[in-house]
XYZ file of C-alpha atoms in Angstrom:
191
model
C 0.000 0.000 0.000
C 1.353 3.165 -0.904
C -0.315 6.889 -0.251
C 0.703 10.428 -0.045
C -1.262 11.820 2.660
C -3.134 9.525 4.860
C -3.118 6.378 7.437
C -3.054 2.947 6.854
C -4.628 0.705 9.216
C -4.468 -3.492 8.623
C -6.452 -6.006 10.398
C -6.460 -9.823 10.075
C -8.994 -12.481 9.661
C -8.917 -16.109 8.819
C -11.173 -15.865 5.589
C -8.418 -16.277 2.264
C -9.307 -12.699 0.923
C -8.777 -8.831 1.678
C -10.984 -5.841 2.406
C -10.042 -2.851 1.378
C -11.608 0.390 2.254
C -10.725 4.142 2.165
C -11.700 7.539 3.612
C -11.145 11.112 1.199
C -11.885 14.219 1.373
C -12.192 14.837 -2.126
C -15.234 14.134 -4.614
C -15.765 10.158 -5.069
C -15.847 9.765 -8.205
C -12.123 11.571 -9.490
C -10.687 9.605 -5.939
C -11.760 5.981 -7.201
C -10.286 7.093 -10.400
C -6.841 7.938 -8.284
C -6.573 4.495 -6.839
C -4.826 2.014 -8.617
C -5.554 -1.604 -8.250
C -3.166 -4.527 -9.044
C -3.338 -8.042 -8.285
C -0.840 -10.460 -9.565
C -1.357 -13.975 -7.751
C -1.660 -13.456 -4.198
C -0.233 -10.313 -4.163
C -2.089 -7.303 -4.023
C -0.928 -4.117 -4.706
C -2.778 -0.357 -3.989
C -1.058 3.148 -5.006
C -2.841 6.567 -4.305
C -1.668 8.714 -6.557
C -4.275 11.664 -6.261
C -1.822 13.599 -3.787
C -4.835 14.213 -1.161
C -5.233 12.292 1.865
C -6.163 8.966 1.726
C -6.519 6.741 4.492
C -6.941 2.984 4.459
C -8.087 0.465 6.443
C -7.430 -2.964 5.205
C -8.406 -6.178 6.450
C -5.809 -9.142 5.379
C -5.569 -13.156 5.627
C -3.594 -13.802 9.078
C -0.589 -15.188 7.130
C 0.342 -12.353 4.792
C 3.378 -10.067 4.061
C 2.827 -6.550 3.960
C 4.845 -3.461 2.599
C 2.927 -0.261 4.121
C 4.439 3.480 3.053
C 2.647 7.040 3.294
C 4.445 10.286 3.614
C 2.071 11.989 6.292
C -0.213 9.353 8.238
C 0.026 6.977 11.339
C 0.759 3.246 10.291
C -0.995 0.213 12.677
C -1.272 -3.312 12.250
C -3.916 -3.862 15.107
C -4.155 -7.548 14.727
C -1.580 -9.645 14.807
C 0.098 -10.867 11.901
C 2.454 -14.259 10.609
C 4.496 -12.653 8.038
C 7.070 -9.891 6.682
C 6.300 -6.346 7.373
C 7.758 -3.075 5.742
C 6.414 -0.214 7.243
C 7.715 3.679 6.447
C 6.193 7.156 7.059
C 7.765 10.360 6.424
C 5.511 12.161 9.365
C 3.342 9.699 11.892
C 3.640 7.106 14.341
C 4.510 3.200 13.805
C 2.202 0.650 15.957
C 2.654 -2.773 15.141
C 0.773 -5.778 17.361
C 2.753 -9.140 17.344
C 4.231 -10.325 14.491
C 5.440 -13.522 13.410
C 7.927 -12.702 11.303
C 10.609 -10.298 10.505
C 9.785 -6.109 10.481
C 11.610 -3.258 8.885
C 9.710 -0.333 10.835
C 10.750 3.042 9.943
C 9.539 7.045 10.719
C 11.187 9.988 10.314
C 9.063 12.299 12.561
C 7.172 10.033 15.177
C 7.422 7.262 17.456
C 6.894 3.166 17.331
C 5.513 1.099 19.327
C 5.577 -2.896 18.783
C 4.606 -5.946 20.689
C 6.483 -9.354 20.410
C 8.545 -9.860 17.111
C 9.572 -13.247 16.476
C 12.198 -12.818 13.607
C 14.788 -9.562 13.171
C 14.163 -6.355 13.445
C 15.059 -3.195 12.383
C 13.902 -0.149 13.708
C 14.397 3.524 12.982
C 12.875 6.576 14.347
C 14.274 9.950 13.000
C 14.107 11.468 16.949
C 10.798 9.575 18.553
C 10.646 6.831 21.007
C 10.984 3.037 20.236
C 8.792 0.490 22.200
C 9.011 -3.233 21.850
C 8.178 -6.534 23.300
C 10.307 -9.481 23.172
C 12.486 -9.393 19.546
C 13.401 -13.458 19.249
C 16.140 -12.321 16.134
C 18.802 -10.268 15.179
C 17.920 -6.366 16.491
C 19.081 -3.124 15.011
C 17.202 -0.184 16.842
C 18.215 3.591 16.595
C 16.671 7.075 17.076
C 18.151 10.778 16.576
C 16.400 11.435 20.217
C 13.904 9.440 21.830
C 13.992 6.640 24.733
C 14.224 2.711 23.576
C 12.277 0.377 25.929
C 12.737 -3.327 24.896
C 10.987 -6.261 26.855
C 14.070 -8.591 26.042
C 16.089 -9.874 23.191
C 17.325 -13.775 22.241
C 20.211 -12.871 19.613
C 22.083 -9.815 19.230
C 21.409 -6.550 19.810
C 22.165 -3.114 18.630
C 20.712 0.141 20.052
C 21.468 4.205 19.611
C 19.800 7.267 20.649
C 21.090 10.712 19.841
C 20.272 11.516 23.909
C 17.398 9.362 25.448
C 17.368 6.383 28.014
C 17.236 3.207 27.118
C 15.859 0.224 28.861
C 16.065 -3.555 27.952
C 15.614 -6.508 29.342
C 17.956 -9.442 29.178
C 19.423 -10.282 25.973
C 20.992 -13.538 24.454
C 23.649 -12.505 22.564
C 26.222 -9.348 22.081
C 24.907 -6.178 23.039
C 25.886 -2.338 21.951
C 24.108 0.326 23.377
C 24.701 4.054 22.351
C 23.277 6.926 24.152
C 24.394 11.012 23.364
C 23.261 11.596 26.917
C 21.003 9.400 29.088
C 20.569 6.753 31.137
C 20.938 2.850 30.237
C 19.717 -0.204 31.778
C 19.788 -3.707 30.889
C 19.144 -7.077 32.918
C 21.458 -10.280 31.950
C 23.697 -10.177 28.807
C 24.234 -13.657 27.548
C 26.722 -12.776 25.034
């Protein structure tokens, strides 16, 4: 999925199809004329290219990947997911429920928030705060700014901040933490 303006919400369900629907300002007709369908196998994919705001809310099988990008909107995946997820915004917040699977989550003007990840994970705020459950792969995790709060880690681990706290867990495997200027915690290193 991929809109200018506009958030993108994705639920799950256990039926073998999706539901898409949208929300604009702008007159119906010339907005259904801005959205561009394409479906090749399984794969689904939906490009806004009117350049108003757009917002989504999409409701996809359980086991699905998903690439998600807008340039000013929130991205959530309230429902947890089995799958890859790509998610980028150039001004909103990341909120991601558990996913089985690896994430590349990625805002340059607001925080993210995640719950359990159970493959790697790499995760960039441009200054806002990073929030995750347990990460059971490889973790990259950096911000210009904010605080990192990570339940706990099982492989390695890599976090910087340009000047907040950070907080984690234990983790199972080499761990490098960077702050510019606050505090750091962490429970058992096994590595």
């Amino acid at each position: 999925v991929s809109t200018t303006f506009g958030d993108i919400e994705i639920k799950t369900w256990e039926q073998n199809e999706i539901l898409v629907a949208y929300d604009a300002d702008e007159d119906e007709e010339e907005f259904v004329n801005d959205i561009k369908f394409n479906q090749n196998g399984n794969n689904l994919t939906i490009k806004a290219t009117d350049g108003y705001g757009t917002s989504f809310e999409i409701t996809v099988p359980v086991n699905y990947n998903l690439k998600l990008m807008t340039q000013a909107g929130d991205i959530i995946v309230s429902s947890a997911l089995q799958g890859e997820v790509t998610a980028s915004t150039s001004g909103g917040d990341v909120r991601v429920k558990d996913i089985d699977g690896k994430v590349k989550l990625i805002t340059s003007g607001g925080d993210i928030f995640a719950g359990n990840i159970n493959g790697n994970a790499n995760i960039t705020s441009a200054g806002g705060d990073l929030k995750t459950g347990g990460i059971k792969g490889d973790a990259v995790l950096s911000t210009g700014g904010g605080n990192v709060i990570i339940l706990n880690t099982n492989k390695t681990l890599t976090v910087s901040t340009g000047g907040g706290n950070v907080s984690v867990g234990n983790t199972g495997g080499i761990t490098k933490v960077t702050t510019g200027g606050g505090n750091v915690a962490i429970g058992k290193v096994n590595g």
